[in-house]
Coordinates of C-alpha atoms in Angstrom, one line a residue:
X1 CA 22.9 312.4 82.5
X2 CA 21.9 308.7 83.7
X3 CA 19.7 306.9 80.4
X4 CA 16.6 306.5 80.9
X5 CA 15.2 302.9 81.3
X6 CA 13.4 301.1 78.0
X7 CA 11.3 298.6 79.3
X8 CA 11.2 296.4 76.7
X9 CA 8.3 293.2 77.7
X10 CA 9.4 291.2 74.7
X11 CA 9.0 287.4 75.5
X12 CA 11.2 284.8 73.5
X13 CA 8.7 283.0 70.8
X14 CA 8.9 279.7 70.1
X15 CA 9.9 278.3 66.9
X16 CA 10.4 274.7 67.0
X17 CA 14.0 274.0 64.6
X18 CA 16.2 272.6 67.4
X19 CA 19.8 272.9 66.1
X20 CA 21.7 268.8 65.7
X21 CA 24.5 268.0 68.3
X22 CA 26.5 265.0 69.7
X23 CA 24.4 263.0 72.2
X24 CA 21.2 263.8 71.4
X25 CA 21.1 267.2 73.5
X26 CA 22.8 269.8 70.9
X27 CA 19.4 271.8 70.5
X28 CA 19.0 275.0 71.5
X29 CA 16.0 275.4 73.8
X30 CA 15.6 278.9 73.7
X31 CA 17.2 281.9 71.3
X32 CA 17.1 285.2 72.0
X33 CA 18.5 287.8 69.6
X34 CA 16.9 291.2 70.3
X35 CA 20.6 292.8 70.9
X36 CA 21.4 295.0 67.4
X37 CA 24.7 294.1 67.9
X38 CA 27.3 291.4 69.1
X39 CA 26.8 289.9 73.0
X40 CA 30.1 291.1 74.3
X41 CA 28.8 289.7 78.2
X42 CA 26.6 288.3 79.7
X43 CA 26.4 287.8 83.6
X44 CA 23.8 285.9 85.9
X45 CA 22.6 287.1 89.2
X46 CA 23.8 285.5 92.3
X47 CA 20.1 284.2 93.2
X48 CA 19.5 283.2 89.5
X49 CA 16.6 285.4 88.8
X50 CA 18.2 287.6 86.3
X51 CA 20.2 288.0 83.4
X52 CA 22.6 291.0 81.7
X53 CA 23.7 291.1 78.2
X54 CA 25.8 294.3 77.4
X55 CA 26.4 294.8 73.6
X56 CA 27.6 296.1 70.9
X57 CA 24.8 298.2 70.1
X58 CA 26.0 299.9 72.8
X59 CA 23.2 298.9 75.2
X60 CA 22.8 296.3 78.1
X61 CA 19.3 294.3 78.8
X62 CA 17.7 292.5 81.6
X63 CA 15.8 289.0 81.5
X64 CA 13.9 287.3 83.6
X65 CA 15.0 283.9 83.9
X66 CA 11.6 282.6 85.4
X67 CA 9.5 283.3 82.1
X68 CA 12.6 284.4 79.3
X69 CA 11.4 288.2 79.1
X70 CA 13.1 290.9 78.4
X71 CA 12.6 293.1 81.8
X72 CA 14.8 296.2 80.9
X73 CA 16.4 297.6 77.8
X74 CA 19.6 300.0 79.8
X75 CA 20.1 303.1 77.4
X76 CA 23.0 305.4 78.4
X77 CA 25.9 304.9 77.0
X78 CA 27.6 306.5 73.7
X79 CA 29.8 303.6 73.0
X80 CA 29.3 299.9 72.8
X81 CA 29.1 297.7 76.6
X82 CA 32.6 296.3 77.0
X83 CA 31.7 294.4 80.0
X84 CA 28.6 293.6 82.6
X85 CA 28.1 292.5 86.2
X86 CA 24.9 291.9 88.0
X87 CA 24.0 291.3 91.5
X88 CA 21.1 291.0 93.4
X89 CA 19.9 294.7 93.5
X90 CA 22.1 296.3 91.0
X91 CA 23.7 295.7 87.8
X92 CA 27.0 297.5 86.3
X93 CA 28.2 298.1 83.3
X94 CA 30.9 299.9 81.7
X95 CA 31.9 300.6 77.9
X96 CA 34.3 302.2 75.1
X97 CA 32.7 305.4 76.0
X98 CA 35.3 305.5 79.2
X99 CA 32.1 305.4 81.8
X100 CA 31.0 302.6 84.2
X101 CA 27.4 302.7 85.3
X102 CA 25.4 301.8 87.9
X103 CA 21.3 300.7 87.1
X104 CA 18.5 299.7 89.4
X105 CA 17.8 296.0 88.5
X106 CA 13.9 296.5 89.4
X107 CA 13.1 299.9 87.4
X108 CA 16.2 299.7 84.9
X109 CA 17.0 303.2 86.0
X110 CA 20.8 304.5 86.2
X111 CA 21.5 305.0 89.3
X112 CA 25.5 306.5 89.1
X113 CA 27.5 307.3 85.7
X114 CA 31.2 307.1 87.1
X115 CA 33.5 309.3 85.1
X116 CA 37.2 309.4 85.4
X117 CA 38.8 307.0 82.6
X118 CA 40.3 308.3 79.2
X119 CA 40.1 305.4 77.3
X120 CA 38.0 302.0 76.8
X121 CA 37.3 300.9 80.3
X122 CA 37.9 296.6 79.4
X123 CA 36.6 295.9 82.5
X124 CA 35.2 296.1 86.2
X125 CA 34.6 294.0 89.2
X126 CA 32.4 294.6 92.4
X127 CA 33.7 293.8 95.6
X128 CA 33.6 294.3 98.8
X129 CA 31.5 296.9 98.8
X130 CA 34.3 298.4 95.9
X131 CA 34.0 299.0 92.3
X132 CA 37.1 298.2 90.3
X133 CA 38.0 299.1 86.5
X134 CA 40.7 298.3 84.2
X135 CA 41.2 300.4 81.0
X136 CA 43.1 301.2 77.8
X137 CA 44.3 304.5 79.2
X138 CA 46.8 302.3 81.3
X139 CA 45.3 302.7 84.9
X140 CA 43.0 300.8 86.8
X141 CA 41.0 302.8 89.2
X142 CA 39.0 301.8 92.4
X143 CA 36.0 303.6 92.9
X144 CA 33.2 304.2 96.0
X145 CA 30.1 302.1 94.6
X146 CA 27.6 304.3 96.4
X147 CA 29.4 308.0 95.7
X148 CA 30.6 307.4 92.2
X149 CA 33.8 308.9 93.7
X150 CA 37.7 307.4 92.6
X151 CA 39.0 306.0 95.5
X152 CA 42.5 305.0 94.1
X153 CA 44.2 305.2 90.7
X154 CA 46.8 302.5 90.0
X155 CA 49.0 303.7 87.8
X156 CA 52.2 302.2 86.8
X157 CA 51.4 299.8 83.5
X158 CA 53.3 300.8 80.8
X159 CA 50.1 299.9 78.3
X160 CA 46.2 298.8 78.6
X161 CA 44.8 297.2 81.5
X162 CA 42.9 294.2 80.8
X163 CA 42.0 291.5 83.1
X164 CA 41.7 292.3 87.1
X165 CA 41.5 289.8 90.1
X166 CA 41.0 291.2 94.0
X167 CA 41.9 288.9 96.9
X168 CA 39.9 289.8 100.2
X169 CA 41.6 291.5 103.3
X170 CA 40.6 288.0 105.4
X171 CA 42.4 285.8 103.0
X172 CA 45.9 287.4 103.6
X173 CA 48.2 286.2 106.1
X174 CA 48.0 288.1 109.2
X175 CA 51.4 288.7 110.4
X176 CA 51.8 292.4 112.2
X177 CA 54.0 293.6 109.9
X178 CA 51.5 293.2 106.9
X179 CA 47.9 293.8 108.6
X180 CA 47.9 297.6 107.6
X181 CA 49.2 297.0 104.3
X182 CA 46.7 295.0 103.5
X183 CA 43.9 296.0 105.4
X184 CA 42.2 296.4 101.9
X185 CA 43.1 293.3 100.6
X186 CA 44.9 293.2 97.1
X187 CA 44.3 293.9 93.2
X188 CA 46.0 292.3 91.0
X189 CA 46.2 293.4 87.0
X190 CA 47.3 292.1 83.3
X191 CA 48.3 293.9 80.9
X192 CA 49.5 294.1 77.4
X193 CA 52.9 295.2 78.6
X194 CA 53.9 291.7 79.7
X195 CA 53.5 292.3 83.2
X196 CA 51.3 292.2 85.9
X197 CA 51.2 294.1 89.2
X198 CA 49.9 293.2 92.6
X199 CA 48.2 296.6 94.3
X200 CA 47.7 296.7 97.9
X201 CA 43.9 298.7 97.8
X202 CA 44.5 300.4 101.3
X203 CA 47.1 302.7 100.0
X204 CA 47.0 303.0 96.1
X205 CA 51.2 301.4 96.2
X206 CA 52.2 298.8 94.0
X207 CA 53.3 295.9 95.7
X208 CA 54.8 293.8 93.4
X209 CA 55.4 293.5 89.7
X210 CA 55.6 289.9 88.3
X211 CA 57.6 290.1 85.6
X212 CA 58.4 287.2 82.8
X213 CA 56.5 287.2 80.2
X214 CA 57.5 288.2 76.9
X215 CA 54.2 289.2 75.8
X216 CA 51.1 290.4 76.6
X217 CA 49.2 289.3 80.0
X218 CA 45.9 288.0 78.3
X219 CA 44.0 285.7 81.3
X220 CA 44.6 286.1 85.2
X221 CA 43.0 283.9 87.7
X222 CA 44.3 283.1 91.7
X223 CA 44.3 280.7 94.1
X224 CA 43.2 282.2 97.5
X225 CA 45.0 279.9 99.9
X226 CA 48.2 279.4 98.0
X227 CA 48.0 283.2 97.1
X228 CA 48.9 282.2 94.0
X229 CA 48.4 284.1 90.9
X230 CA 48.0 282.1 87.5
X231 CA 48.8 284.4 84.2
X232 CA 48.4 283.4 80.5
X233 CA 50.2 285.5 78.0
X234 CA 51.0 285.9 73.8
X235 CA 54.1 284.2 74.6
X236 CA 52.0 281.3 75.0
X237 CA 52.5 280.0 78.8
X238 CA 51.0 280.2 81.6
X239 CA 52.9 281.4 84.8
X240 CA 52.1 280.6 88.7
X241 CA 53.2 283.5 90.9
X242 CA 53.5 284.0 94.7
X243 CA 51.7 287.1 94.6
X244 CA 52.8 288.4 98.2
X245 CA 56.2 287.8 97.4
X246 CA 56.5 288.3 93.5
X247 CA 58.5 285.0 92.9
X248 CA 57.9 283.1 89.6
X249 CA 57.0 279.7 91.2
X250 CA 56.7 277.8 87.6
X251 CA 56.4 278.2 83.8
X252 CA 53.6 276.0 81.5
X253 CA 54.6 275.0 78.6
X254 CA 53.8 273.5 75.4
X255 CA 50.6 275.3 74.0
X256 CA 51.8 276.6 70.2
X257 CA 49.5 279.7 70.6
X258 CA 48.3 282.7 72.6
X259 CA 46.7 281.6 76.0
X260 CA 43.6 283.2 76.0
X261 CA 41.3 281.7 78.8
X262 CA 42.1 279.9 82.5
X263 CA 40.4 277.6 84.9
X264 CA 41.6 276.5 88.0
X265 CA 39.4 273.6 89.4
X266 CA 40.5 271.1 92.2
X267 CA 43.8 272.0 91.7
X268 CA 44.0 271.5 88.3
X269 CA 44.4 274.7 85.8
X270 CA 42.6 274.7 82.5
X271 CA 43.8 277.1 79.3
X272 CA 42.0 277.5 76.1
X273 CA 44.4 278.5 73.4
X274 CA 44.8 280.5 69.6
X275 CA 46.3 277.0 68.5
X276 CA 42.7 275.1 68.9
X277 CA 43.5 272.8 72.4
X278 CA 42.8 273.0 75.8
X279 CA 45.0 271.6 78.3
X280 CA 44.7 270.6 81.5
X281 CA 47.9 271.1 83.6
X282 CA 48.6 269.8 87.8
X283 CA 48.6 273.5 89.6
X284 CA 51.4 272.6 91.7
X285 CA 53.7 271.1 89.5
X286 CA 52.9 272.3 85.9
X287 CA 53.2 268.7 84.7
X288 CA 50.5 268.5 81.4
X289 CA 48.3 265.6 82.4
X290 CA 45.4 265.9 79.6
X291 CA 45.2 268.1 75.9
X292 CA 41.2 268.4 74.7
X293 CA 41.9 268.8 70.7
X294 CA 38.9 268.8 69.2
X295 CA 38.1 272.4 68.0
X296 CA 38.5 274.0 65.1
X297 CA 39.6 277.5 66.3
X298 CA 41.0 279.1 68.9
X299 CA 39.2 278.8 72.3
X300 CA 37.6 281.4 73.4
X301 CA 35.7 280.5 76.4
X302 CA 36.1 277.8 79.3
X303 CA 34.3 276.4 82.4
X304 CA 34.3 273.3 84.4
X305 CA 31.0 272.1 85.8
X306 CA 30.2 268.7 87.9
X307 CA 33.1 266.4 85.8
X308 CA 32.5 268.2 82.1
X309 CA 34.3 271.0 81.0
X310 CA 32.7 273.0 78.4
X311 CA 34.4 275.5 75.6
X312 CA 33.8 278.1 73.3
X313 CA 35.6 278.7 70.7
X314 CA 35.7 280.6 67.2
X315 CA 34.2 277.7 64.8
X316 CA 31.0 279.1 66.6
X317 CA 30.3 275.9 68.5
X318 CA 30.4 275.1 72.2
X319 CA 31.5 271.7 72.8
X320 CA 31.0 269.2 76.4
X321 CA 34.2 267.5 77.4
X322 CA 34.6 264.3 79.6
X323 CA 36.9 266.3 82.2
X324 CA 38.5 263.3 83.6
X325 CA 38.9 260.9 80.0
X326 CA 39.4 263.9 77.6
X327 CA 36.3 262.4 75.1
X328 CA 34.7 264.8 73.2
X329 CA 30.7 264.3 74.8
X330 CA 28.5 267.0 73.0
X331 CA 29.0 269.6 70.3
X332 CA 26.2 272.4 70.5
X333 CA 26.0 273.9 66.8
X334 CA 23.7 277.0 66.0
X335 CA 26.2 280.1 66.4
X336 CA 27.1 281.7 63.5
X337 CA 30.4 283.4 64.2
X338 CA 32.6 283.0 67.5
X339 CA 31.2 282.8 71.2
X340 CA 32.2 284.8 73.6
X341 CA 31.6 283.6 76.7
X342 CA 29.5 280.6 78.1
X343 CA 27.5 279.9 81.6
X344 CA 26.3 277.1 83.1
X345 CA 23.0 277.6 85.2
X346 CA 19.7 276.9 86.4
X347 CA 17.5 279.6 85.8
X348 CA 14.0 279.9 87.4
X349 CA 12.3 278.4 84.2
X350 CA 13.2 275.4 84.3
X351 CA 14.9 272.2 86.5
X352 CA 16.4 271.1 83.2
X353 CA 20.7 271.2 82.7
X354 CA 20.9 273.4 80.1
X355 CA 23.7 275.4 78.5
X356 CA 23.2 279.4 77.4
X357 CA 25.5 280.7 74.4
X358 CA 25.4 283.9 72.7
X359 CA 27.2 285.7 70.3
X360 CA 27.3 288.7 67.2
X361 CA 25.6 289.3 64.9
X362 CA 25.9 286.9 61.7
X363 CA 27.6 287.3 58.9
X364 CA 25.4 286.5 56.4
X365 CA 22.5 288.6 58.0
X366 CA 23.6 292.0 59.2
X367 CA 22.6 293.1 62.6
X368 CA 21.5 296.6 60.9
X369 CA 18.6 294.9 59.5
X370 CA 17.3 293.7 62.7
X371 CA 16.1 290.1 61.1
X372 CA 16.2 287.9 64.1
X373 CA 15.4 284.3 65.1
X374 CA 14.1 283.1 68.0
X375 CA 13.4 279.8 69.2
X376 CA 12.1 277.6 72.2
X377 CA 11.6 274.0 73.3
X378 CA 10.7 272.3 76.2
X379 CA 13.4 270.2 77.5
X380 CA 13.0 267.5 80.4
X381 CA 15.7 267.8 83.1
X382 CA 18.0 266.0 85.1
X383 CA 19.3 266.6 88.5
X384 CA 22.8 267.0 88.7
X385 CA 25.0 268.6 91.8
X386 CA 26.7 272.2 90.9
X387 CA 30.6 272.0 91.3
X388 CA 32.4 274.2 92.9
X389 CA 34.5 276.1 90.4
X390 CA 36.8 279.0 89.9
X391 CA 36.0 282.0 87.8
X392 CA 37.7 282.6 84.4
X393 CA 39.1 285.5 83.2
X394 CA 40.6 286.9 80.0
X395 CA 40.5 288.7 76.6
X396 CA 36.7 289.3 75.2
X397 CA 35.8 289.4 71.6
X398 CA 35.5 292.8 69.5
X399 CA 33.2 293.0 66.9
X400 CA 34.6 293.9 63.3
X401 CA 31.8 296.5 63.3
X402 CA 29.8 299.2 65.4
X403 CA 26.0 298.6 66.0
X404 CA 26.1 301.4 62.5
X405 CA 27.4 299.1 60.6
X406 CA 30.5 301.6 60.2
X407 CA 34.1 300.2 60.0
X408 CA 36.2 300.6 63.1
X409 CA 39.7 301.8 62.7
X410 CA 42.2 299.8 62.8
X411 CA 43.7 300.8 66.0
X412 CA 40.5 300.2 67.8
X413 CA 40.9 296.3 66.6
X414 CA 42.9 294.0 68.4
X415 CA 45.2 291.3 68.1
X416 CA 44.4 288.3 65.6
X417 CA 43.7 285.0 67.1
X418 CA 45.0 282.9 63.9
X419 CA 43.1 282.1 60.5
X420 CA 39.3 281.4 60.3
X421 CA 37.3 279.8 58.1
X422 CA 38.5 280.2 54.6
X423 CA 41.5 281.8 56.1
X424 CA 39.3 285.0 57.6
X425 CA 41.7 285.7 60.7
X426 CA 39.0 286.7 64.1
X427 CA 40.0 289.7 66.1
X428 CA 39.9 289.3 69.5
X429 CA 40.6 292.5 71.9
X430 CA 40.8 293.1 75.6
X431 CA 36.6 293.5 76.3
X432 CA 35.5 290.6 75.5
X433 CA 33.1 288.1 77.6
X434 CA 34.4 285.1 79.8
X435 CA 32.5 281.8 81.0
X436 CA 31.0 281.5 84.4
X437 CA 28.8 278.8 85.7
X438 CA 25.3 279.0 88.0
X439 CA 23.5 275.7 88.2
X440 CA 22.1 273.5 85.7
X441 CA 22.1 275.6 82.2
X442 CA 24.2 276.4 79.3
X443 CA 24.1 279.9 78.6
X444 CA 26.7 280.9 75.3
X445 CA 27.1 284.8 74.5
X446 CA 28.8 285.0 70.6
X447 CA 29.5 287.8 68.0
X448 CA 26.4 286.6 66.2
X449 CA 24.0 289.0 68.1
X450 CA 22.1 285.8 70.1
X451 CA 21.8 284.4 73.3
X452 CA 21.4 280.8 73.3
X453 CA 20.0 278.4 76.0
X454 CA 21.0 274.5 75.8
X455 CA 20.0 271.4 77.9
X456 CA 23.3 269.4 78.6
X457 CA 20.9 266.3 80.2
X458 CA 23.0 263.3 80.0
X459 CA 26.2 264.7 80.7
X460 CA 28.2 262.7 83.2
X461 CA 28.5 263.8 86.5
X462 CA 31.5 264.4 88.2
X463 CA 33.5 261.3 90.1
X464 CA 33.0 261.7 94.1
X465 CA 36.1 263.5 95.4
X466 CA 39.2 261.8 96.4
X467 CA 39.8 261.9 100.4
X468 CA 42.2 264.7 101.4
X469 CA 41.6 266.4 98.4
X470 CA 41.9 270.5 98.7
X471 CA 38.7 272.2 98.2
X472 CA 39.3 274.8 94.9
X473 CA 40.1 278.3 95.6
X474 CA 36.5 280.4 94.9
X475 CA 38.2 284.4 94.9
X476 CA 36.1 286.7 93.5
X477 CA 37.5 287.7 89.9
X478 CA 35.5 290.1 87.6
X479 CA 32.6 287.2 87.8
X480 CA 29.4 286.8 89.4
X481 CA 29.1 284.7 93.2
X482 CA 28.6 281.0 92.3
X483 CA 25.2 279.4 93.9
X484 CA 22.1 277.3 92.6
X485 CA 18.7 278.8 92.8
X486 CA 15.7 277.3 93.1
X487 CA 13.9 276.6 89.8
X488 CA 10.2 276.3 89.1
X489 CA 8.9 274.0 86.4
X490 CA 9.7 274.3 82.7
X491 CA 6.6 274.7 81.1
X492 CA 5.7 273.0 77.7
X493 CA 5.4 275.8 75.0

């Protein structure tokens, strides 16, 4: 049965203890940590209106970015919310309990419940009028988005599904031979078997498999008119692929860790690592041209807005990055434990460049106990441009426990991302939250249970493009359309 809708009118009250940071614009403006469990996702609306968390608790909530209330508390599932996406007049969300739904983003009703998975569905992806899943029960699955119905079933991975990327029927080449083959357009999946596979939608048949890497396919992202598909792995490289043909193009090498996160930005690919870098690599040559070091965990998170590249990593910090020198610009401190995923935006509240972060619940006060901070200052604003970038997509953070406060065990915890603090390795599976960027804010998500808004005024902006230069590739990945809504005043609180 579809949950019921919790409206839940809870605003975000203002407590004025703005957290220290490089630069002078490290403080949070706004905290929101009504979730009972860790942010595994969160996910903006294309027209900047609205905002999804899905959780650990095992629910997903709505915000209003005009006024920072809670719209909609989405009750349904048995399991804890893997994954989210929102558009303009729905939202999705699927979770451990192998179901994707479907919710009404005005009366937070569930609209669909669709059923079909065994396993953990990792994650989903609406396009083109098609819902896609990946899940630990080896299969991804396409699905009707307005029948609930499976329209395909990809099967052929040898283990979990994780990450998923769908190239559009209109961005293929159109040669005769091809144009019912791909009349669907293509899926393409990673998975912990070291491969990934290119699906042609239209007819359910593998295409190709792009074999290569000796371990697990962690972060997948493509270039549309190269039809190139970039993959990060265990094995800790990044591989380009010619996705129609299957032919290994190149091999990236020299991170000393698991590749866990990719951005490709003016032909330029970006990769967050276990070993604590970032480096930024030429697309077309896979020459290293600049190594951001600067972080005291792995990196979790990436994305590349108007000349800064921001991170998220597990020292619980987000950090600003000059994209073009490499200097470290801001460091945003306030999380308690890692963040999972980061946005830049500008929601309807305010004109100001700010930067959103969430995460789990803390350590050192349990998410059981519901004790929860929550804080809120006005920010003035600057205008800067939004850049064009390229959706990220890769491995999400688990929490170590349930929204109980019981133990998973140990086979539902994945792989270990390298020592913590005090040696404390952080686990960091397949369901876990990825960056994306909507106008002029900083949104983090992170296993401390909060959402966290930051202002990023006085970042610099990005150099004018060179003549000639390629315009990035925008394919849709799992992540929300890229745009820049029109914001109303922040008011003073």
């Amino acid at each position: 049965m579809p949950g019921r809708p919790s409206l839940a009118g809870r605003s975000l009250l203002p407590v004025l203890r703005p957290t220290s940071g490089m630069g002078g614009g490290g403080s949070a403006l706004k905290v929101c940590a009504d979730h009972r469990g860790g942010i595994n996702w969160l996910s903006l609306s294309p027209d900047g209106q609205r905002l999804l968390t899905g959780s650990e608790d095992g629910t997903a909530r709505l915000w209003s970015t005009a006024d920072g209330q809670c719209c909609a508390l989405l009750q349904g599932h048995e399991s804890y919310v893997t994954f989210c996406q929102l558009e303009d007049e729905a939202a999705f969300t699927c979770s451990a309990d192998c179901t994707i739904r479907k919710w009404d983003v005005l009366t937070g009703q569930c609209l669909q419940v669709f059923r079909g998975h065994t396993s953990i569905v990792n994650r989903i992806l609406v396009a083109n009028n098609q819902l896609f899943s990946s899940s630990y029960d080896r299969t991804a699955r396409a699905w009707n988005v307005d029948k609930g119905q499976v329209s395909w079933e990809f099967r052929g991975h040898r283990n979990c599904v994780l990450t998923l990327a769908y190239l559009a029927s209109w961005d293929l080449p159109g040669a005769p031979c091809m144009e019912e083959a791909m009349a669907g357009g293509l899926l393409v999946t990673g998975s912990t078997d070291g491969t990934a596979k290119v699906w042609q939608v239209a007819s359910g048949c593998c295409h190709q498999t792009l074999r290569g890497h000796t371990g697990a396919v962690l972060c997948l992202v493509l270039d549309t008119p190269s039809h190139t598909a970039f993959t990060g792995s265990t094995d800790a490289t990044i591989r380009a692929w010619d996705i129609l043909s299957g032919e290994q193009l190149r091999v990236f090498r020299e991170h000393q860790g698991s590749v866990i996160c990719l951005e490709l930005v003016n032909r330029h690919v970006y990769s967050g690592s276990a070993d604590r870098t970032v480096k930024c690599w030429l697309a077309d040559t896979g020459e290293r041209v600049r190594t951001f070091a600067a972080h005291g965990h792995s990196v979790s998170a990436l994305k590349y807005h108007a000349g800064t590249l921001f991170t998220g990593s597990g020292d619980a910090r987000a950090r600003a990055f000059d994209a073009q020198s490499g200097a470290l610009r801001r460091v945003f401190r306030g999380h308690a434990f890692i963040i999972n995923c980061i946005q830049v935006g500008a929601p309807a509240l305010s004109r100001a460049p700010c930067l959103f972060t969430g995460a789990r619940a803390s350590p050192v006060a349990s998410a059981s106990e519901g004790k929860w901070e929550v804080r809120s200052r006005a920010y003035p604003g600057a205008e800067n441009p939004l850049a064009e970038t390229s959706p990220s997509v890769g491995l999400g953070n688990r929490s170590s426990r349930r929204c109980s406060g019981r133990r998973r065990p140990e086979a539902e915890r994945g792989p270990c991302w390298g020592g913590g603090t005090a040696g404390r390795a952080l686990q960091r599976p397949p369901h876990a939250p990825r960056p994306q960027v909507h106008g002029q804010v900083l949104y983090t998500a992170s296993h401390d249970g909060t959402l966290r808004l930051w202002g990023v005024r006085g970042l610099p902006r990005s150099p004018p493009p060179r003549p000639g230069t390629p315009k990035r590739s925008l394919s849709r990945l799992f992540n929300n359309k890229v745009g820049c809504a029109a914001a109303a005043p922040l008011q003073p609180t």
